[in-house]
């Protein structure tokens, strides 16, 4: 658990400047757009969209700048790298669980915005995104690892199933809990909770 906490802290230290700038730019553009076009602001939808944008930017930051120099070499053989790590070790948590966790939000957000009912499309979209990341990493001097692609796809599919689970629960909620006002209040509580944790 301590290793996970250190990883999250390191991620925040790496990405916080980009997150602050992104929030200011995206929010100012979005609010201006809504006001200019006399559109209604739905807070929970705006926060969800902002979260997805920040996630994509953080993903970019992490996969292109973190550990820019690597001691390992390209891996084109499935399972070769991930089977090297002892279950529960620091490297297992960072490389195996980390790669899965990194793409759970991708599967969750993409499934929500595309209203997916089957996992096939999210599997393909995660494969495309992860493959492009690995190719770019190889070009910028990091390594291509097919195991990362496999783990990212697992994460994307897990995100899809989390989305479907949340949707199933949401559909069974009473109508007042599906109202815009209630969802806005829940969004604010979650946002305050996240800020307090950081």
PDB file of C-alpha atoms in Angstrom:
ATOM      1  CA  UNK A   1       0.000   0.000   0.000  1.00  0.00           C
ATOM      2  CA  UNK A   2       2.899   2.328   0.756  1.00  0.00           C
ATOM      3  CA  UNK A   3       4.274   1.715  -2.750  1.00  0.00           C
ATOM      4  CA  UNK A   4       0.907   2.656  -4.291  1.00  0.00           C
ATOM      5  CA  UNK A   5       0.818   5.838  -2.199  1.00  0.00           C
ATOM      6  CA  UNK A   6       4.340   6.782  -3.331  1.00  0.00           C
ATOM      7  CA  UNK A   7       3.412   6.118  -6.959  1.00  0.00           C
ATOM      8  CA  UNK A   8       0.338   8.363  -6.722  1.00  0.00           C
ATOM      9  CA  UNK A   9       2.370  11.076  -4.994  1.00  0.00           C
ATOM     10  CA  UNK A  10       5.024  10.851  -7.726  1.00  0.00           C
ATOM     11  CA  UNK A  11       2.354  11.080 -10.407  1.00  0.00           C
ATOM     12  CA  UNK A  12       0.877  14.207  -8.805  1.00  0.00           C
ATOM     13  CA  UNK A  13       4.330  15.819  -8.531  1.00  0.00           C
ATOM     14  CA  UNK A  14       4.966  15.064 -12.209  1.00  0.00           C
ATOM     15  CA  UNK A  15       1.645  16.296 -13.565  1.00  0.00           C
ATOM     16  CA  UNK A  16       0.335  19.064 -11.287  1.00  0.00           C
ATOM     17  CA  UNK A  17       1.612  22.020 -13.379  1.00  0.00           C
ATOM     18  CA  UNK A  18       0.004  20.608 -16.522  1.00  0.00           C
ATOM     19  CA  UNK A  19      -3.223  19.844 -14.629  1.00  0.00           C
ATOM     20  CA  UNK A  20      -3.537  23.422 -13.302  1.00  0.00           C
ATOM     21  CA  UNK A  21      -2.878  25.008 -16.708  1.00  0.00           C
ATOM     22  CA  UNK A  22      -5.252  22.564 -18.428  1.00  0.00           C
ATOM     23  CA  UNK A  23      -8.057  23.229 -15.965  1.00  0.00           C
ATOM     24  CA  UNK A  24      -7.742  27.003 -16.382  1.00  0.00           C
ATOM     25  CA  UNK A  25      -7.615  26.840 -20.199  1.00  0.00           C
ATOM     26  CA  UNK A  26     -10.350  24.223 -20.650  1.00  0.00           C
ATOM     27  CA  UNK A  27     -12.743  25.743 -18.099  1.00  0.00           C
ATOM     28  CA  UNK A  28     -12.345  29.270 -19.475  1.00  0.00           C
ATOM     29  CA  UNK A  29     -12.920  28.071 -23.044  1.00  0.00           C
ATOM     30  CA  UNK A  30     -15.899  25.922 -22.073  1.00  0.00           C
ATOM     31  CA  UNK A  31     -17.600  28.570 -19.923  1.00  0.00           C
ATOM     32  CA  UNK A  32     -17.099  31.156 -22.694  1.00  0.00           C
ATOM     33  CA  UNK A  33     -18.566  28.739 -25.247  1.00  0.00           C
ATOM     34  CA  UNK A  34     -21.609  28.007 -23.076  1.00  0.00           C
ATOM     35  CA  UNK A  35     -22.233  31.687 -22.332  1.00  0.00           C
ATOM     36  CA  UNK A  36     -21.710  32.822 -25.934  1.00  0.00           C
ATOM     37  CA  UNK A  37     -24.169  30.210 -27.234  1.00  0.00           C
ATOM     38  CA  UNK A  38     -26.615  30.657 -24.316  1.00  0.00           C
ATOM     39  CA  UNK A  39     -26.335  26.978 -23.376  1.00  0.00           C
ATOM     40  CA  UNK A  40     -27.220  25.441 -20.035  1.00  0.00           C
ATOM     41  CA  UNK A  41     -24.305  24.355 -17.839  1.00  0.00           C
ATOM     42  CA  UNK A  42     -24.732  20.907 -16.309  1.00  0.00           C
ATOM     43  CA  UNK A  43     -22.041  20.734 -13.647  1.00  0.00           C
ATOM     44  CA  UNK A  44     -21.685  16.946 -13.343  1.00  0.00           C
ATOM     45  CA  UNK A  45     -21.383  16.537 -17.134  1.00  0.00           C
ATOM     46  CA  UNK A  46     -18.819  19.332 -17.338  1.00  0.00           C
ATOM     47  CA  UNK A  47     -16.769  17.833 -14.483  1.00  0.00           C
ATOM     48  CA  UNK A  48     -16.874  14.420 -16.153  1.00  0.00           C
ATOM     49  CA  UNK A  49     -15.680  15.878 -19.454  1.00  0.00           C
ATOM     50  CA  UNK A  50     -12.944  17.881 -17.689  1.00  0.00           C
ATOM     51  CA  UNK A  51     -11.831  14.738 -15.838  1.00  0.00           C
ATOM     52  CA  UNK A  52     -11.492  12.867 -19.137  1.00  0.00           C
ATOM     53  CA  UNK A  53      -9.429  15.674 -20.698  1.00  0.00           C
ATOM     54  CA  UNK A  54      -7.147  15.853 -17.646  1.00  0.00           C
ATOM     55  CA  UNK A  55      -6.775  12.062 -17.672  1.00  0.00           C
ATOM     56  CA  UNK A  56      -5.704  12.060 -21.345  1.00  0.00           C
ATOM     57  CA  UNK A  57      -3.193  14.864 -20.715  1.00  0.00           C
ATOM     58  CA  UNK A  58      -1.785  13.097 -17.643  1.00  0.00           C
ATOM     59  CA  UNK A  59      -1.530   9.870 -19.630  1.00  0.00           C
ATOM     60  CA  UNK A  60       0.446  11.723 -22.284  1.00  0.00           C
ATOM     61  CA  UNK A  61       2.713  13.283 -19.660  1.00  0.00           C
ATOM     62  CA  UNK A  62       3.388   9.965 -17.923  1.00  0.00           C
ATOM     63  CA  UNK A  63       4.057   7.850 -21.012  1.00  0.00           C
ATOM     64  CA  UNK A  64       6.283  10.383 -22.737  1.00  0.00           C
ATOM     65  CA  UNK A  65       8.288  11.991 -19.934  1.00  0.00           C
ATOM     66  CA  UNK A  66       8.458   9.660 -16.943  1.00  0.00           C
ATOM     67  CA  UNK A  67      11.643   7.578 -16.818  1.00  0.00           C
ATOM     68  CA  UNK A  68      12.783   8.993 -20.159  1.00  0.00           C
ATOM     69  CA  UNK A  69      15.849   6.778 -20.152  1.00  0.00           C
ATOM     70  CA  UNK A  70      15.382   3.051 -19.920  1.00  0.00           C
ATOM     71  CA  UNK A  71      17.788   0.266 -19.131  1.00  0.00           C
ATOM     72  CA  UNK A  72      15.698  -2.446 -20.825  1.00  0.00           C
ATOM     73  CA  UNK A  73      15.248  -3.216 -24.520  1.00  0.00           C
ATOM     74  CA  UNK A  74      12.251  -3.571 -26.812  1.00  0.00           C
ATOM     75  CA  UNK A  75      10.026  -6.574 -26.122  1.00  0.00           C
ATOM     76  CA  UNK A  76       7.994  -8.056 -28.957  1.00  0.00           C
ATOM     77  CA  UNK A  77       7.334 -11.413 -27.223  1.00  0.00           C
ATOM     78  CA  UNK A  78       4.012 -11.529 -25.310  1.00  0.00           C
ATOM     79  CA  UNK A  79       4.234 -12.236 -21.541  1.00  0.00           C
ATOM     80  CA  UNK A  80       8.058 -12.210 -21.493  1.00  0.00           C
ATOM     81  CA  UNK A  81       8.427  -9.091 -19.347  1.00  0.00           C
ATOM     82  CA  UNK A  82       5.393  -9.458 -17.093  1.00  0.00           C
ATOM     83  CA  UNK A  83       6.299 -13.021 -16.075  1.00  0.00           C
ATOM     84  CA  UNK A  84       9.704 -11.826 -14.831  1.00  0.00           C
ATOM     85  CA  UNK A  85       8.197 -10.006 -11.858  1.00  0.00           C
ATOM     86  CA  UNK A  86       7.500 -11.715  -8.548  1.00  0.00           C
ATOM     87  CA  UNK A  87       3.835 -11.413  -7.584  1.00  0.00           C
ATOM     88  CA  UNK A  88       3.399  -8.462  -5.204  1.00  0.00           C
ATOM     89  CA  UNK A  89       6.909  -7.076  -5.737  1.00  0.00           C
ATOM     90  CA  UNK A  90       7.514  -3.371  -6.369  1.00  0.00           C
ATOM     91  CA  UNK A  91       8.203  -4.042 -10.059  1.00  0.00           C
ATOM     92  CA  UNK A  92       5.043  -6.166 -10.343  1.00  0.00           C
ATOM     93  CA  UNK A  93       2.940  -3.368  -8.843  1.00  0.00           C
ATOM     94  CA  UNK A  94       4.563  -0.692 -11.010  1.00  0.00           C
ATOM     95  CA  UNK A  95       4.743  -2.530 -14.324  1.00  0.00           C
ATOM     96  CA  UNK A  96       1.871  -5.018 -14.285  1.00  0.00           C
ATOM     97  CA  UNK A  97      -0.774  -3.457 -12.038  1.00  0.00           C
ATOM     98  CA  UNK A  98       0.345   0.041 -13.079  1.00  0.00           C
ATOM     99  CA  UNK A  99      -0.211  -0.638 -16.781  1.00  0.00           C
ATOM    100  CA  UNK A 100      -3.623  -2.147 -16.106  1.00  0.00           C
ATOM    101  CA  UNK A 101      -4.673   0.708 -13.807  1.00  0.00           C
ATOM    102  CA  UNK A 102      -3.405   3.344 -16.248  1.00  0.00           C
ATOM    103  CA  UNK A 103      -6.058   2.365 -18.813  1.00  0.00           C
ATOM    104  CA  UNK A 104      -9.072   1.665 -16.578  1.00  0.00           C
ATOM    105  CA  UNK A 105     -10.160   5.339 -16.840  1.00  0.00           C
ATOM    106  CA  UNK A 106      -9.748   5.156 -20.636  1.00  0.00           C
ATOM    107  CA  UNK A 107     -12.172   2.232 -20.803  1.00  0.00           C
ATOM    108  CA  UNK A 108     -14.562   3.864 -18.338  1.00  0.00           C
ATOM    109  CA  UNK A 109     -14.700   7.322 -19.935  1.00  0.00           C
ATOM    110  CA  UNK A 110     -14.723   6.034 -23.527  1.00  0.00           C
ATOM    111  CA  UNK A 111     -17.500   3.557 -22.773  1.00  0.00           C
ATOM    112  CA  UNK A 112     -19.539   6.338 -21.146  1.00  0.00           C
ATOM    113  CA  UNK A 113     -19.166   8.825 -23.998  1.00  0.00           C
ATOM    114  CA  UNK A 114     -19.732   6.214 -26.710  1.00  0.00           C
ATOM    115  CA  UNK A 115     -22.563   4.507 -24.742  1.00  0.00           C
ATOM    116  CA  UNK A 116     -21.017   1.102 -25.403  1.00  0.00           C
ATOM    117  CA  UNK A 117     -22.971  -2.054 -24.669  1.00  0.00           C
ATOM    118  CA  UNK A 118     -20.356  -4.617 -25.746  1.00  0.00           C
ATOM    119  CA  UNK A 119     -16.619  -4.680 -24.937  1.00  0.00           C
ATOM    120  CA  UNK A 120     -15.367  -5.248 -28.510  1.00  0.00           C
ATOM    121  CA  UNK A 121     -15.090  -1.593 -29.498  1.00  0.00           C
ATOM    122  CA  UNK A 122     -13.338  -0.560 -26.279  1.00  0.00           C
ATOM    123  CA  UNK A 123     -10.920  -3.450 -26.783  1.00  0.00           C
ATOM    124  CA  UNK A 124     -10.101  -2.107 -30.251  1.00  0.00           C
ATOM    125  CA  UNK A 125      -9.868   1.539 -29.123  1.00  0.00           C
ATOM    126  CA  UNK A 126      -7.588   0.632 -26.197  1.00  0.00           C
ATOM    127  CA  UNK A 127      -5.429  -1.467 -28.517  1.00  0.00           C
ATOM    128  CA  UNK A 128      -5.073   1.471 -30.937  1.00  0.00           C
ATOM    129  CA  UNK A 129      -4.264   3.960 -28.140  1.00  0.00           C
ATOM    130  CA  UNK A 130      -1.787   1.653 -26.400  1.00  0.00           C
ATOM    131  CA  UNK A 131      -0.068   0.600 -29.638  1.00  0.00           C
ATOM    132  CA  UNK A 132       0.398   4.252 -30.625  1.00  0.00           C
ATOM    133  CA  UNK A 133       1.889   4.996 -27.184  1.00  0.00           C
ATOM    134  CA  UNK A 134       4.369   2.130 -27.508  1.00  0.00           C
ATOM    135  CA  UNK A 135       5.404   3.224 -31.014  1.00  0.00           C
ATOM    136  CA  UNK A 136       5.939   6.816 -29.870  1.00  0.00           C
ATOM    137  CA  UNK A 137       7.919   5.626 -26.841  1.00  0.00           C
ATOM    138  CA  UNK A 138      10.195   3.612 -29.122  1.00  0.00           C
ATOM    139  CA  UNK A 139      10.734   6.643 -31.384  1.00  0.00           C
ATOM    140  CA  UNK A 140      11.587   9.001 -28.481  1.00  0.00           C
ATOM    141  CA  UNK A 141      14.198   6.632 -27.047  1.00  0.00           C
ATOM    142  CA  UNK A 142      12.153   4.589 -24.622  1.00  0.00           C
ATOM    143  CA  UNK A 143      11.157   0.996 -25.328  1.00  0.00           C
ATOM    144  CA  UNK A 144       8.334  -0.798 -27.111  1.00  0.00           C
ATOM    145  CA  UNK A 145       6.821  -3.492 -24.885  1.00  0.00           C
ATOM    146  CA  UNK A 146       4.045  -5.716 -26.212  1.00  0.00           C
ATOM    147  CA  UNK A 147       3.240  -6.709 -22.612  1.00  0.00           C
ATOM    148  CA  UNK A 148       2.310  -3.090 -21.877  1.00  0.00           C
ATOM    149  CA  UNK A 149      -0.196  -3.242 -24.735  1.00  0.00           C
ATOM    150  CA  UNK A 150      -1.734  -6.461 -23.379  1.00  0.00           C
ATOM    151  CA  UNK A 151      -1.970  -5.012 -19.861  1.00  0.00           C
ATOM    152  CA  UNK A 152      -3.404  -1.709 -21.129  1.00  0.00           C
ATOM    153  CA  UNK A 153      -6.090  -3.604 -23.074  1.00  0.00           C
ATOM    154  CA  UNK A 154      -6.996  -5.533 -19.911  1.00  0.00           C
ATOM    155  CA  UNK A 155      -7.293  -2.187 -18.099  1.00  0.00           C
ATOM    156  CA  UNK A 156      -9.496  -0.731 -20.842  1.00  0.00           C
ATOM    157  CA  UNK A 157     -11.819  -3.742 -20.748  1.00  0.00           C
ATOM    158  CA  UNK A 158     -11.990  -3.574 -16.928  1.00  0.00           C
ATOM    159  CA  UNK A 159     -12.962   0.101 -17.324  1.00  0.00           C
ATOM    160  CA  UNK A 160     -15.756  -0.944 -19.700  1.00  0.00           C
ATOM    161  CA  UNK A 161     -17.128  -3.442 -17.173  1.00  0.00           C
ATOM    162  CA  UNK A 162     -16.922  -0.859 -14.377  1.00  0.00           C
ATOM    163  CA  UNK A 163     -18.944   1.497 -16.603  1.00  0.00           C
ATOM    164  CA  UNK A 164     -21.557  -1.210 -17.260  1.00  0.00           C
ATOM    165  CA  UNK A 165     -21.752  -1.995 -13.510  1.00  0.00           C
ATOM    166  CA  UNK A 166     -22.193   1.686 -12.609  1.00  0.00           C
ATOM    167  CA  UNK A 167     -24.840   2.060 -15.342  1.00  0.00           C
ATOM    168  CA  UNK A 168     -26.746  -0.961 -14.036  1.00  0.00           C
ATOM    169  CA  UNK A 169     -26.777   0.486 -10.509  1.00  0.00           C
ATOM    170  CA  UNK A 170     -27.665   3.975 -11.816  1.00  0.00           C
ATOM    171  CA  UNK A 171     -30.672   2.628 -13.726  1.00  0.00           C
ATOM    172  CA  UNK A 172     -32.055   1.100 -10.504  1.00  0.00           C
ATOM    173  CA  UNK A 173     -31.775   4.326  -8.501  1.00  0.00           C
ATOM    174  CA  UNK A 174     -34.894   6.318  -7.595  1.00  0.00           C
ATOM    175  CA  UNK A 175     -35.667   9.187  -9.989  1.00  0.00           C
ATOM    176  CA  UNK A 176     -34.630  11.940  -7.554  1.00  0.00           C
ATOM    177  CA  UNK A 177     -31.109  10.436  -7.455  1.00  0.00           C
ATOM    178  CA  UNK A 178     -30.928  10.710 -11.259  1.00  0.00           C
ATOM    179  CA  UNK A 179     -31.866  14.389 -11.262  1.00  0.00           C
ATOM    180  CA  UNK A 180     -29.382  17.020 -12.414  1.00  0.00           C
ATOM    181  CA  UNK A 181     -29.401  18.773  -9.026  1.00  0.00           C
ATOM    182  CA  UNK A 182     -28.632  15.605  -7.088  1.00  0.00           C
ATOM    183  CA  UNK A 183     -25.865  14.576  -9.517  1.00  0.00           C
ATOM    184  CA  UNK A 184     -24.356  18.073  -9.304  1.00  0.00           C
ATOM    185  CA  UNK A 185     -24.243  17.849  -5.498  1.00  0.00           C
ATOM    186  CA  UNK A 186     -22.636  14.380  -5.642  1.00  0.00           C
ATOM    187  CA  UNK A 187     -20.071  15.713  -8.150  1.00  0.00           C
ATOM    188  CA  UNK A 188     -19.154  18.596  -5.849  1.00  0.00           C
ATOM    189  CA  UNK A 189     -18.771  16.216  -2.869  1.00  0.00           C
ATOM    190  CA  UNK A 190     -16.510  13.911  -4.918  1.00  0.00           C
ATOM    191  CA  UNK A 191     -14.457  16.879  -6.154  1.00  0.00           C
ATOM    192  CA  UNK A 192     -13.998  18.235  -2.622  1.00  0.00           C
ATOM    193  CA  UNK A 193     -13.034  14.725  -1.440  1.00  0.00           C
ATOM    194  CA  UNK A 194     -10.401  14.385  -4.176  1.00  0.00           C
ATOM    195  CA  UNK A 195      -8.956  17.815  -3.424  1.00  0.00           C
ATOM    196  CA  UNK A 196      -8.825  16.951   0.303  1.00  0.00           C
ATOM    197  CA  UNK A 197      -6.921  13.719  -0.456  1.00  0.00           C
ATOM    198  CA  UNK A 198      -4.373  15.530  -2.584  1.00  0.00           C
TER     199      UNK A 198
END
